[in-house]
Amino acid sequence: MVNLPRILAGRRRFLLAAALAALGKILPARAAGDVLADFGGMPGLTALMETFMVNLLADTRTQPFFAPTDQKRVKDKLAEQFCALLGGDCEYRGGNMKGIHRGLGITMEDFNALVEALQDAMDKHGIAFRSQNKLLALLAPMHRDIVEK
Ligand code: HEM
């Protein structure tokens, strides 16, 4: 059954992420590493990925995607990718976003569910709101390579 309120909520969230992405282009950039420091560096990101994965497996929208994966690898690769995105001294050595997600049939609603799981994890880890938004703004445009339906 179509859950209109949820779809609308998802759309609002996406629009917010898109607006944040646009804002990120005009606001002066913070010094590289400042945002990563707010995440507690690589150890903080590694801990964040534990909570993120717990959330992804607890949500019926994302659980079917992540239950069959090598969860340790996905957590490790996500931490590496986020560290690199936030200007840390790390290199992302995982697959490219298009290739990795090809054929999974991910919808915009699935994408928004993952963003919610990440936001909840960041709240639980006490990440500063401004730094949360910085990461979300970097992730938002990736939907073009990930969402297929
Ligand atoms: C901005 C959003 C996203 C980012 C940054 C992201 C990032 C990643 C990364 C880094 C990996 C591991 C790559 C590797 O193993 O080399 C991965 C794998 C995976 N992602 Fe995403 N992802 C995103 C959105 C999603 C969404 C929305 C879903 C589904 C709801 C999803 C499902 C998966 C699955 C199932 C795998 C494992 C694929 C496999 O093992 O073959 N991802 N993702």
Coordinates of C-alpha atoms and ligand atoms in Angstrom, one line a residue:
M1 CA 0.0 0.0 0.0
V2 CA 1.3 3.5 -0.8
N3 CA 2.3 5.3 2.4
L4 CA 1.8 8.9 1.3
P5 CA 2.9 10.6 4.5
R6 CA 6.2 8.6 4.5
I7 CA 6.8 9.4 0.8
L8 CA 6.2 13.1 1.4
A9 CA 8.4 13.1 4.5
G10 CA 11.1 11.4 2.4
R11 CA 10.7 14.0 -0.3
R12 CA 11.0 16.8 2.2
R13 CA 14.1 15.2 3.6
F14 CA 15.6 14.9 0.1
L15 CA 14.8 18.5 -0.8
L16 CA 16.5 19.6 2.5
A17 CA 19.5 17.5 1.5
A18 CA 19.6 19.1 -2.0
A19 CA 19.3 22.6 -0.4
L20 CA 22.1 21.8 1.9
A21 CA 24.2 20.6 -1.0
A22 CA 23.6 24.0 -2.8
L23 CA 24.4 25.8 0.5
G24 CA 27.6 23.9 0.8
K25 CA 28.8 25.4 -2.5
I26 CA 28.4 29.0 -1.3
L27 CA 29.4 28.9 2.3
P28 CA 33.1 29.3 3.0
A29 CA 34.7 25.9 3.5
R30 CA 35.9 25.0 7.0
A31 CA 39.5 24.1 7.3
A32 CA 40.1 20.5 6.1
G33 CA 40.0 18.2 9.1
D34 CA 37.7 20.3 11.3
V35 CA 34.6 18.4 10.4
L36 CA 36.4 15.1 10.6
A37 CA 37.5 16.1 14.1
D38 CA 33.9 16.6 15.0
F39 CA 33.3 13.0 14.1
G40 CA 36.2 11.9 16.3
G41 CA 38.5 11.1 13.5
M42 CA 38.8 7.6 12.1
P43 CA 38.1 6.0 15.5
G44 CA 34.9 8.0 15.7
L45 CA 33.8 7.1 12.2
T46 CA 34.5 3.4 12.9
A47 CA 32.3 3.6 16.0
L48 CA 29.6 5.5 14.1
M49 CA 29.4 2.8 11.4
E50 CA 28.6 0.2 14.1
T51 CA 25.5 2.2 15.1
F52 CA 24.7 3.0 11.4
M53 CA 24.7 -0.7 10.5
V54 CA 22.6 -1.6 13.6
N55 CA 20.0 1.0 12.3
L56 CA 20.2 -0.3 8.7
L57 CA 19.5 -3.8 9.9
A58 CA 16.7 -2.7 12.2
D59 CA 14.7 -0.8 9.5
T60 CA 12.5 -3.0 7.3
R61 CA 13.2 -0.7 4.4
T62 CA 17.0 -1.2 4.4
Q63 CA 17.3 -4.5 6.2
P64 CA 16.8 -6.6 3.0
F65 CA 19.7 -4.8 1.3
F66 CA 22.2 -5.1 4.1
A67 CA 21.4 -8.4 5.7
P68 CA 23.0 -10.5 3.0
T69 CA 26.2 -8.4 2.6
D70 CA 29.6 -8.7 4.2
Q71 CA 28.7 -6.2 6.8
K72 CA 32.2 -5.8 8.2
R73 CA 33.5 -4.9 4.7
V74 CA 30.7 -2.4 4.1
K75 CA 31.3 -0.7 7.5
D76 CA 35.1 -0.5 6.8
K77 CA 34.6 0.9 3.3
L78 CA 32.0 3.4 4.5
A79 CA 34.3 4.7 7.3
E80 CA 37.2 5.0 4.7
Q81 CA 34.9 6.8 2.2
F82 CA 33.5 9.2 4.8
C83 CA 37.0 9.9 6.1
A84 CA 38.2 10.8 2.6
L85 CA 35.0 12.8 1.8
L86 CA 35.6 14.9 5.0
G87 CA 39.1 15.8 4.0
G88 CA 40.9 13.2 6.2
D89 CA 44.2 11.7 5.4
C90 CA 42.6 8.5 4.1
E91 CA 42.1 7.0 0.7
Y92 CA 38.8 5.3 -0.3
R93 CA 39.7 1.9 -1.9
G94 CA 36.3 0.5 -2.4
G95 CA 34.2 0.1 -5.5
N96 CA 32.7 3.0 -7.3
M97 CA 29.2 4.0 -6.3
K98 CA 27.6 3.2 -9.7
G99 CA 29.2 -0.2 -10.1
I100 CA 28.6 -1.3 -6.4
H101 CA 24.9 -0.4 -6.4
R102 CA 24.1 -1.5 -10.0
G103 CA 21.2 -3.9 -10.2
L104 CA 20.1 -3.6 -6.5
G105 CA 17.0 -1.6 -7.6
I106 CA 17.4 1.1 -5.0
T107 CA 14.6 3.6 -4.9
M108 CA 14.7 7.2 -3.7
E109 CA 12.7 6.0 -0.7
D110 CA 15.4 3.4 0.1
F111 CA 18.0 6.2 -0.2
N112 CA 16.1 8.4 2.2
A113 CA 15.7 5.5 4.6
L114 CA 19.5 5.1 4.7
V115 CA 20.0 8.9 5.2
E116 CA 17.5 8.6 8.2
A117 CA 19.5 5.7 9.6
L118 CA 22.7 7.8 9.3
Q119 CA 21.1 10.9 10.9
D120 CA 19.9 8.8 13.9
A121 CA 23.4 7.3 14.3
M122 CA 25.0 10.7 14.2
D123 CA 22.5 12.0 16.8
K124 CA 23.3 9.1 19.1
H125 CA 27.0 9.8 18.7
G126 CA 26.5 13.5 19.5
I127 CA 28.0 14.8 16.3
A128 CA 27.6 18.5 15.9
F129 CA 24.6 19.4 13.8
R130 CA 26.7 21.6 11.4
S131 CA 29.1 18.7 10.8
Q132 CA 26.2 16.3 10.3
N133 CA 24.8 18.6 7.6
K134 CA 28.2 18.9 6.0
L135 CA 28.4 15.1 5.5
L136 CA 24.8 14.8 4.3
A137 CA 25.4 17.6 1.8
L138 CA 28.4 15.6 0.4
L139 CA 26.3 12.4 0.2
A140 CA 23.1 13.8 -1.3
P141 CA 24.3 14.2 -4.9
M142 CA 25.4 10.5 -4.9
H143 CA 21.8 9.5 -5.3
R144 CA 22.4 10.0 -9.0
D145 CA 24.7 7.0 -9.1
I146 CA 22.8 4.8 -6.6
V147 CA 19.1 5.2 -7.2
E148 CA 17.8 3.2 -10.1
K149 CA 14.1 3.2 -9.8
Ligands
HEM1 C1 25.0 8.2 -0.2 C2 24.6 7.0 0.0 C3 25.4 5.7 0.0 C4 26.8 5.6 0.1 C5 27.8 6.7 0.3 C6 27.1 4.2 0.0 C7 28.3 3.6 0.1 C8 28.6 2.3 0.0 C9 29.9 1.7 0.1 C10 31.2 2.5 0.4 C11 29.8 0.4 -0.1 C12 31.0 -0.7 0.0 C13 31.7 -0.7 -1.3 C14 32.7 -1.9 -1.4 O1 32.4 -3.0 -0.9 O2 33.7 -1.7 -2.1 C15 28.4 0.1 -0.3 C16 27.9 -1.2 -0.5 C17 26.6 -1.4 -0.5 N1 25.5 -0.5 -0.5 FE1 25.7 1.5 -0.4 N2 25.9 3.5 -0.2 C18 24.9 4.4 -0.2 C19 23.5 4.1 -0.4 C20 23.0 2.9 -0.4 C21 21.6 2.6 -0.3 C22 20.5 3.7 -0.3 C23 21.4 1.2 -0.3 C24 20.2 0.4 -0.2 C25 19.2 0.8 0.6 C26 22.8 0.7 -0.4 C27 23.1 -0.7 -0.4 C28 24.3 -1.2 -0.4 C29 24.6 -2.7 -0.5 C30 23.6 -3.8 -0.5 C31 26.0 -2.8 -0.6 C32 26.8 -4.1 -0.6 C33 27.0 -4.5 -2.1 C34 27.8 -5.7 -2.3 O3 28.4 -6.2 -1.3 O4 27.9 -6.2 -3.4 N3 23.7 1.7 -0.4 N4 27.7 1.3 -0.3

